[in-house]
Coordinates of C-alpha atoms and ligand atoms in Angstrom, one line a residue:
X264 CA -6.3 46.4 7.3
X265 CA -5.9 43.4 4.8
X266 CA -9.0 41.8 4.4
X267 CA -8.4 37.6 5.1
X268 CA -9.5 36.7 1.3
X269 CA -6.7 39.0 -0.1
X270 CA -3.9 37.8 2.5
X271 CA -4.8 34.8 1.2
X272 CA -4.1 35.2 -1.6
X273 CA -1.3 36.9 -1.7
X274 CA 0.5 34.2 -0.4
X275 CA 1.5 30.3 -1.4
X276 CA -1.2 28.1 -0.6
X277 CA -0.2 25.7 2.1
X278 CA -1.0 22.0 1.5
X279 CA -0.6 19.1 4.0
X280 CA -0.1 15.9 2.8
X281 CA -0.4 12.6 6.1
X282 CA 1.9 9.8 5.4
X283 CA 4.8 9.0 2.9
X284 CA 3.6 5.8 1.6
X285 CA 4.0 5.1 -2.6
X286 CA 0.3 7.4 -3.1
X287 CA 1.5 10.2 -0.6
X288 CA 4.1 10.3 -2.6
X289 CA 2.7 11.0 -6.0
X290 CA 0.2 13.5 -5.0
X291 CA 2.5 15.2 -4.0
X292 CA 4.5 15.0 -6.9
X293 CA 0.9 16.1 -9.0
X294 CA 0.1 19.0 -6.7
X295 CA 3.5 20.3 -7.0
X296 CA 3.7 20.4 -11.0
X297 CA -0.4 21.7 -11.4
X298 CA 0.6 24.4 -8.4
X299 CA 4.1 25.5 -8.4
X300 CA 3.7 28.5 -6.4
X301 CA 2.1 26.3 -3.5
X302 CA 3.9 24.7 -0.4
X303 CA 3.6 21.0 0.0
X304 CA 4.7 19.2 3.5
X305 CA 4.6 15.4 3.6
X306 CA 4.0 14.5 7.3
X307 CA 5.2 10.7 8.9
X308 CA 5.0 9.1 12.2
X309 CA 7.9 6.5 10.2
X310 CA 11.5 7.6 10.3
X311 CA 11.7 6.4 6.7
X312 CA 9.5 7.5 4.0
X313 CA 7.4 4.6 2.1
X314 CA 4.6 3.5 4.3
X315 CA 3.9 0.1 3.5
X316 CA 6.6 0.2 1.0
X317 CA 9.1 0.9 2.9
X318 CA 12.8 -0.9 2.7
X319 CA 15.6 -2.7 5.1
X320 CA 18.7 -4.0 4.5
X321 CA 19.4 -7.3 4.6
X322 CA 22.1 -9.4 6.8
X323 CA 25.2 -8.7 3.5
X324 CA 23.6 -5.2 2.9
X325 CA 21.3 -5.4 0.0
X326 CA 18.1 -3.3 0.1
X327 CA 15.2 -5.7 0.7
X328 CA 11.6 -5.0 0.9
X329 CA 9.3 -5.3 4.5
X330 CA 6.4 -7.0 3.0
X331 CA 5.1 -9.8 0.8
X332 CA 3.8 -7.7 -1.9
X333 CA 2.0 -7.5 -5.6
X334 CA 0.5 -5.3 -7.9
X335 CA -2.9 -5.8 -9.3
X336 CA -3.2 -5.8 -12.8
X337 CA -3.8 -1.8 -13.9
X338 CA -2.3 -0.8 -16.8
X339 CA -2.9 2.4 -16.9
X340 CA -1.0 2.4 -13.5
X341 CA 1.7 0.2 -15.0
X342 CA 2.4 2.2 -17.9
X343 CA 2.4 4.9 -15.8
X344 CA 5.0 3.8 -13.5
X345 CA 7.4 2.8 -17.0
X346 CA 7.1 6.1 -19.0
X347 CA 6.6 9.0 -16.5
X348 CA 8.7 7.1 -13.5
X349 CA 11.0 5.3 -15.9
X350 CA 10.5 2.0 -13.4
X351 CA 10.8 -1.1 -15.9
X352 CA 8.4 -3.5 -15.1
X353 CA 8.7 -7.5 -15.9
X354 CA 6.1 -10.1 -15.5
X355 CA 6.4 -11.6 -11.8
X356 CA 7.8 -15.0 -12.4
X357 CA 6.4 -18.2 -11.7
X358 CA 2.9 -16.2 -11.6
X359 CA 1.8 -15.4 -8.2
X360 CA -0.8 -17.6 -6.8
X361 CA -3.7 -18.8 -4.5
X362 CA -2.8 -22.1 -2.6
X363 CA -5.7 -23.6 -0.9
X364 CA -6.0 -27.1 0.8
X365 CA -6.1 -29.2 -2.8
X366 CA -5.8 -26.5 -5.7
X367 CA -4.0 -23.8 -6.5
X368 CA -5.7 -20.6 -8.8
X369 CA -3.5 -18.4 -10.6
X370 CA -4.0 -14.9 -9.3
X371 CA -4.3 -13.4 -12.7
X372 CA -7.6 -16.3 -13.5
X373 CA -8.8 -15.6 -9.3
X374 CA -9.2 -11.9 -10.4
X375 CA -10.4 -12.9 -13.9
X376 CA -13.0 -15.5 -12.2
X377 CA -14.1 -12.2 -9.6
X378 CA -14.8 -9.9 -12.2
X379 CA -17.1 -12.2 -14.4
X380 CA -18.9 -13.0 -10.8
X381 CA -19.4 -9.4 -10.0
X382 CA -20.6 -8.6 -13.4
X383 CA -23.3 -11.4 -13.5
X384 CA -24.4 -10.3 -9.6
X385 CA -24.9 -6.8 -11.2
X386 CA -26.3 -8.3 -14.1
X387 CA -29.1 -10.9 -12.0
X388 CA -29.6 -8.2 -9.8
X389 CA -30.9 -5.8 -12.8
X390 CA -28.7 -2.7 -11.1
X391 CA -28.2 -1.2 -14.9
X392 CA -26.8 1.9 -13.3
X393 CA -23.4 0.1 -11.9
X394 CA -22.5 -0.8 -15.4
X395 CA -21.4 2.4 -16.2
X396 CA -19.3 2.3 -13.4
X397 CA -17.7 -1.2 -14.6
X398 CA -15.8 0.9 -17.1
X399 CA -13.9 2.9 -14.3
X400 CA -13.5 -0.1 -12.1
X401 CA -9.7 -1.0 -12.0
X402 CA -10.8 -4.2 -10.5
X403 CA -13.0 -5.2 -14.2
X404 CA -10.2 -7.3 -15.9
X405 CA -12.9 -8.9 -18.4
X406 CA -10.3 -11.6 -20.0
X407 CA -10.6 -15.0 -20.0
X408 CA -7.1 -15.4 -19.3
X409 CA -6.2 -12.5 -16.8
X410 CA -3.1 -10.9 -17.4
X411 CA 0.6 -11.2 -15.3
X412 CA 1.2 -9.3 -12.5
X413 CA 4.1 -7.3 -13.1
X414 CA 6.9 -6.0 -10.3
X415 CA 9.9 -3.6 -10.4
X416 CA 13.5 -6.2 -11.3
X417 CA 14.8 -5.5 -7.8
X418 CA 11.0 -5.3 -5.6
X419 CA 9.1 -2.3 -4.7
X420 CA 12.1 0.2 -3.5
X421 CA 12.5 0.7 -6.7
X422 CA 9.3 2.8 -6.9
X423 CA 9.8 4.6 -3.9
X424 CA 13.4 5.8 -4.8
X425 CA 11.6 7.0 -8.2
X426 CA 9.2 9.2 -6.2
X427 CA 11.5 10.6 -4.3
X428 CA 14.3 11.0 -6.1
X429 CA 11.8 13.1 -8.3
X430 CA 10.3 15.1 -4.7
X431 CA 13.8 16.2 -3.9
X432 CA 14.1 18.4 -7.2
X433 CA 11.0 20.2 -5.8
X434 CA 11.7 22.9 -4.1
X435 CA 8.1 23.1 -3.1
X436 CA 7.8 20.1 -1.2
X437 CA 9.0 19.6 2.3
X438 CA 9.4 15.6 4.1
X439 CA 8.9 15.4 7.7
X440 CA 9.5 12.1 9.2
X441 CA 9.6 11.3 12.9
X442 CA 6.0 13.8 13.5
X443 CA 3.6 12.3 15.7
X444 CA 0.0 14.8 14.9
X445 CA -1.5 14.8 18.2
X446 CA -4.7 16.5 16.3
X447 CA -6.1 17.7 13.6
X448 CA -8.6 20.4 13.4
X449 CA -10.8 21.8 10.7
X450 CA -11.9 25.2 11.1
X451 CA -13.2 28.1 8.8
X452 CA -12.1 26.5 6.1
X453 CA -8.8 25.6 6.9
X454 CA -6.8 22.6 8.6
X455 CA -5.0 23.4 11.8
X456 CA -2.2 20.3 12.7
X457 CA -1.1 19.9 16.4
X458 CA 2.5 18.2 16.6
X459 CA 5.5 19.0 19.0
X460 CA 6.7 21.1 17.2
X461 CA 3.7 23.2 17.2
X462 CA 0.7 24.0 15.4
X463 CA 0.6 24.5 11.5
X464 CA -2.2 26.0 9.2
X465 CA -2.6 24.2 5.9
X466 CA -5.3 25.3 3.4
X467 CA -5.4 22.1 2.3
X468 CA -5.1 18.5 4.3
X469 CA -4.4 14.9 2.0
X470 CA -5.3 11.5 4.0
X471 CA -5.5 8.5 3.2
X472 CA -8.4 5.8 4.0
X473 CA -5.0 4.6 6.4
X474 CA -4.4 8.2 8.3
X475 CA -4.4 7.1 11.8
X476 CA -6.2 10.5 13.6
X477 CA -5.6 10.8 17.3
X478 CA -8.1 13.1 17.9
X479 CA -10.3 14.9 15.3
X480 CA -12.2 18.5 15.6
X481 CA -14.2 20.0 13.1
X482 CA -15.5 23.1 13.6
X483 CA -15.1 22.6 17.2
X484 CA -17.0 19.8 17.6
X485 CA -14.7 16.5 18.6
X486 CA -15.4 14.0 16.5
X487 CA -14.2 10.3 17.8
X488 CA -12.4 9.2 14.9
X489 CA -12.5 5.2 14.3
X490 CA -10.6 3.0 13.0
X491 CA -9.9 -0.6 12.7
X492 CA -6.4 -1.7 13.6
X493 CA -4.6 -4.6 11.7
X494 CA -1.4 -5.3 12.1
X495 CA 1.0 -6.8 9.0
X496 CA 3.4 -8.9 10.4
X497 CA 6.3 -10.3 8.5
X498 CA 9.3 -12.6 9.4
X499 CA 12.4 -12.4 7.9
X500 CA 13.4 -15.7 6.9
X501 CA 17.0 -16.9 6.0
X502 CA 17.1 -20.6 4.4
X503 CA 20.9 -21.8 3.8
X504 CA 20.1 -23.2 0.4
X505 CA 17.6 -21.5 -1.8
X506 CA 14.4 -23.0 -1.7
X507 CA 13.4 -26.5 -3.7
X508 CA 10.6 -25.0 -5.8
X509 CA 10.9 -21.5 -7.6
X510 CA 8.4 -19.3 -6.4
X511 CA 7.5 -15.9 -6.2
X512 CA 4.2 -14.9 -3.7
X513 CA 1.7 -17.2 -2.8
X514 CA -1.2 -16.3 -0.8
X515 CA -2.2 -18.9 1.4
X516 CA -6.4 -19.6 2.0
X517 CA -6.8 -22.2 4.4
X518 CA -3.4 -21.8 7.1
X519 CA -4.1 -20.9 10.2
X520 CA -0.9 -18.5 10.9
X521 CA 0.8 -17.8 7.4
X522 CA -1.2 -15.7 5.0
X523 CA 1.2 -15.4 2.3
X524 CA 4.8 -16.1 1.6
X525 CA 7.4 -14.6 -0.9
X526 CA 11.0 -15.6 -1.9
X527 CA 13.2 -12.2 -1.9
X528 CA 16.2 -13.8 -2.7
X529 CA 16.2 -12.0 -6.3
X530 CA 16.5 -8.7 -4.8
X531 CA 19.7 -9.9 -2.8
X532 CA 20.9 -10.9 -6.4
X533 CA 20.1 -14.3 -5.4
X534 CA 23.6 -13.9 -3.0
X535 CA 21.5 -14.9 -0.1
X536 CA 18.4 -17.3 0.3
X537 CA 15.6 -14.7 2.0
X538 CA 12.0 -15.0 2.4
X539 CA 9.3 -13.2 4.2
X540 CA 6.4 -14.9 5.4
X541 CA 3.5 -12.8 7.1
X542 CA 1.9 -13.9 9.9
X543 CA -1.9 -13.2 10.7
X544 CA -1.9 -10.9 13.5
X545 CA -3.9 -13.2 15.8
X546 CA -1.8 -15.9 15.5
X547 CA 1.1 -13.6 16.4
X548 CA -0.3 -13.0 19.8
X549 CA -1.7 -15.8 21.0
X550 CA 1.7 -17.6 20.3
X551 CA 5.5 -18.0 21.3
X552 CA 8.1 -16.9 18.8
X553 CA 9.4 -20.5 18.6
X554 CA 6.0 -22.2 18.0
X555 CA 5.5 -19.7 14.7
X556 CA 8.7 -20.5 13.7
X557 CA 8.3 -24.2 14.2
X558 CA 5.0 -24.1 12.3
X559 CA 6.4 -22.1 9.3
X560 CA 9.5 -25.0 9.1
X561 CA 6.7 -27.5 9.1
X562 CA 4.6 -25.4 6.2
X563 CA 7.2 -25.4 4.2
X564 CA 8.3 -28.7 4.6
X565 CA 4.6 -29.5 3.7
X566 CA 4.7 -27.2 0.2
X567 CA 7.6 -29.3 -0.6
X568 CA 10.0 -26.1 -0.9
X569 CA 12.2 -27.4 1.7
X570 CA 13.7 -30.8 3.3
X571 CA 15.0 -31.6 6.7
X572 CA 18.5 -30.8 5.2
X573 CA 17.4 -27.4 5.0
X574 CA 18.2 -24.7 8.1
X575 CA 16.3 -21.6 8.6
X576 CA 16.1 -18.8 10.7
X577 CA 14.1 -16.1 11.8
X578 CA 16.6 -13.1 11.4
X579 CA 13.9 -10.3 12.1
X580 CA 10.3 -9.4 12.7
X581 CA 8.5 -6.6 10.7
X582 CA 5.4 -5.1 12.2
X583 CA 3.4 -2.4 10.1
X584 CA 0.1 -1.3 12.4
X585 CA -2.0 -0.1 9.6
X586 CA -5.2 1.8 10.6
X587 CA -8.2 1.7 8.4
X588 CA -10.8 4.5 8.5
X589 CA -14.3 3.4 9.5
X590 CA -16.8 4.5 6.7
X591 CA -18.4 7.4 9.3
X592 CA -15.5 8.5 10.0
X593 CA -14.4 9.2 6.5
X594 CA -18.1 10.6 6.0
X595 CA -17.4 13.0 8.6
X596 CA -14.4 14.1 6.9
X597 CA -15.9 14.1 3.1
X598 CA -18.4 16.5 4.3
X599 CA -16.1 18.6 6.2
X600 CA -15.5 21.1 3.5
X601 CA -13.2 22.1 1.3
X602 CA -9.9 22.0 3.5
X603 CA -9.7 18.4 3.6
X604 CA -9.1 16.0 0.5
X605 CA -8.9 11.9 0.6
X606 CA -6.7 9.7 -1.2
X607 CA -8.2 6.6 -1.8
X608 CA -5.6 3.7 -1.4
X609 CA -5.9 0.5 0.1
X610 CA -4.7 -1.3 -3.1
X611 CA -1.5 0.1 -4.4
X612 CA -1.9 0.1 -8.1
X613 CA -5.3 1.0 -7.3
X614 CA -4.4 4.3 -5.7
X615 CA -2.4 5.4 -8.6
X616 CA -5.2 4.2 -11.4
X617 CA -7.3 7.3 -9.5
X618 CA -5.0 9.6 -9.0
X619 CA -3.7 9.5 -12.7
X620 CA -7.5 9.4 -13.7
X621 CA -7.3 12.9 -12.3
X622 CA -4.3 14.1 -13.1
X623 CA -2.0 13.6 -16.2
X624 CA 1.9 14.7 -15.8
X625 CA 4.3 15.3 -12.7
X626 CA 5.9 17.9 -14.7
Ligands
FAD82 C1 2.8 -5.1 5.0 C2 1.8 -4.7 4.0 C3 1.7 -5.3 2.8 C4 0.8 -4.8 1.8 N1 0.8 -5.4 0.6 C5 0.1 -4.9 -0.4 C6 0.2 -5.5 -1.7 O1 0.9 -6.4 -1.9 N2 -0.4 -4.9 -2.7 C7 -1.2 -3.7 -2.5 O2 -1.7 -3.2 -3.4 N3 -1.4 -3.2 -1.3 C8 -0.7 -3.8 -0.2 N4 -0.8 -3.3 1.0 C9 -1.8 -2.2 1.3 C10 -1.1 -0.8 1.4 O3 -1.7 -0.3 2.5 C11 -1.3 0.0 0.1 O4 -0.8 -0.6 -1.0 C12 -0.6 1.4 0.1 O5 0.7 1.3 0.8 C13 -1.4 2.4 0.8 O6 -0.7 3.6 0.6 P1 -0.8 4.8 1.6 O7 0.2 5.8 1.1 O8 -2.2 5.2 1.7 O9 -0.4 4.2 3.0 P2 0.8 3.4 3.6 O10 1.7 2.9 2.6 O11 0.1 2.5 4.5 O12 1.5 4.6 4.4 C14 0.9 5.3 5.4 C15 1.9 6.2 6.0 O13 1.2 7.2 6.7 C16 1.8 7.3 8.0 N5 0.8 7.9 8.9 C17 -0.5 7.4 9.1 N6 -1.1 8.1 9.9 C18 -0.3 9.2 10.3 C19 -0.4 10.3 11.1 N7 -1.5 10.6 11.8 N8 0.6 11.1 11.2 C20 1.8 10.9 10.5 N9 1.9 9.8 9.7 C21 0.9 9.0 9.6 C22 2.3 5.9 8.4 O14 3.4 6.0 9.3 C23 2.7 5.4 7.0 O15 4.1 5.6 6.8 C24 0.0 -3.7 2.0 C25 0.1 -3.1 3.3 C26 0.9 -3.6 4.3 C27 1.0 -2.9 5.6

């Protein structure tokens, strides 16, 4: 009889990969060039592949993004996403900012301002060891004047058509959309999925510090998984004259229901006047569709970037549940052997700095 080690490897190696956000995405696109001869399959709960990143259409048919996003500054990450992905990036124009109750901060001088904070806290609080790992920190933008943000011409799809345009000349790695894992379990070494469709054996499992687990088992033993639930809601927006101030994404500090708001109309080819406006979760469900929309009329009215000539309308509601690991939970799955690997990547531009720390071509 074949003993287990040799069947094993006689065979591909089997890799599982949860989600198909931007980061999914690129591992897989890593693992498939440093390990040809293994079998990748990108499993999502989504019937579109993106995650957070994912697109719509708008009302005339132009490909419009879901969110209010922005990159942080990495440019290892940026010049990543130019030369390997061949994504042109510009600088995101007017500059992306913080608008509080009297001032507004630049995001670029915010992050500058946190850096130098963080480096004096380590600094007062004689913790010499952390300074090495300054060096490694993609947050650490030590500049007085903190560099532009920068963003694909025509928003974040851009990326994601990259990726996958790229995934689907690998023969190696598979998309599943529409698969709801009912549970994962880790056992001798390997990682055991439960979906309808069945059960499959991976060698290896990818998540992501945003892998929503129903139900977790490792080495037999159920393990409540925990997680904290936010939900990122966005309304679609439709003004019928574009807006009385140019702006691109400003992140709101002191309003109660509106956390940040972009103008999108750029990605329409500025053919119609969009914007998104997310809405804090709690405010979402403790009001009335028409009292939101009142009160972003009223904000905006307040910011000056319309009148009361202008008309808008809510054309459509986004909700992204997002479900962040708890920090035992993802202990319990750092320790849980060799079968199961973490992608760290709660910041976008983040999530790529580490993985290209690790790896260096897609092929
Ligand atoms: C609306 C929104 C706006 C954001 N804006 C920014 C921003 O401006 N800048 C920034 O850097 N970051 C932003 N983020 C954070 C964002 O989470 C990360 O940038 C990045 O998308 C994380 O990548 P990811 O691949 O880990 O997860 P995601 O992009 O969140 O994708 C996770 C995917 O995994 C799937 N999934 C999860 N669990 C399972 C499961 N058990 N089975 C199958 N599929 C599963 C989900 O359906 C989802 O498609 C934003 C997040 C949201 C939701």
């Amino acid at each position: 009889m074949e003993d287990p080690e040799t069947k094993k490897n006689n065979r591909n190696t089997r890799i599982a990969i949860i989600g198909t956000g931007p980061a999914s995405l690129l591992k897989a696109l890593f693992l498939s060039a440093s390990a040809p001869d293994s079998e990748i399959t990108l499993l999502d709960t989504a019937s579109v592949a993106g995650g957070a990143w994912y697109s719509d259409q708008s009302p005339a048919g132009y490909e419009i993004e879901c969110g209010c996003h922005i990159w942080s500054y990495v440019p290892k990450a940026y010049r990543f996403i130019e030369k390997e992905l061949g994504v042109p990036l510009y600088a995101v124009k007017p500059a992306p900012v913080f608008v509080g109750k009297k001032i507004r901060v630049p995001y670029s001088a915010k992050n500058s301002t946190d850096t130098y904070r963080a480096f004096c806290k380590t600094l007062l609080s004689l913790r010499w060891k952390r300074f090495g790992n300054f060096r490694h920190d993609p947050n650490m933008n030590f500049r007085i004047i903190g560099k532009r943000n920068r963003y694909p011409k025509s928003g974040s799809p851009e990326l994601i058509h990259a990726l996958l345009s790229r995934i689907s000349k690998r023969t190696n790695i598979t998309i599943k959309l529409n698969t709801v894992i009912s549970a994962i379990r880790i056992q001798d070494n390997t990682a055991i999925l439960e979906t309808e469709a069945g059960t499959a054996v991976f060698d290896t499992l990818y998540l992501t510090y945003v892998s929503h687990i129903g139900k977790l088992i490792i080495n037999d033993q159920v393990i409540p998984a925990k997680h904290r639930r936010v939900d990122y809601i966005h309304f679609l927006l439709r003004t019928d004259k574009p807006l009385l101030k140019k702006m691109s994404y400003w992140r709101l500090i002191n309003d109660p229901v509106i956390h940040r708001i972009t103008d999108i109309s750029y990605q329409t080819g500025f053919h119609e006047n969009l914007v998104l406006a997310g809405i804090k979760d709690k405010a979402y469900y403790a009001n009335d569709e028409e009292t939101l929309i009142t009160h972003c009329r009223n904000l905006f009215e307040k910011y000056g970037l319309t009148d009361q000539t202008f008309s808008m309308e809510k054309l459509k509601t986004h909700i992204f549940p997002t479900y962040y690991l708890d920090e035992t939970t993802l202990d319990c799955l750092k320790k849980s052997g060799p079968a199961v690997a973490l992608l760290q990547t709660t910041d976008l531009m983040h999530g790529f700095y580490f993985l290209l720390r690790n790896e260096k071509s897609t092929g």
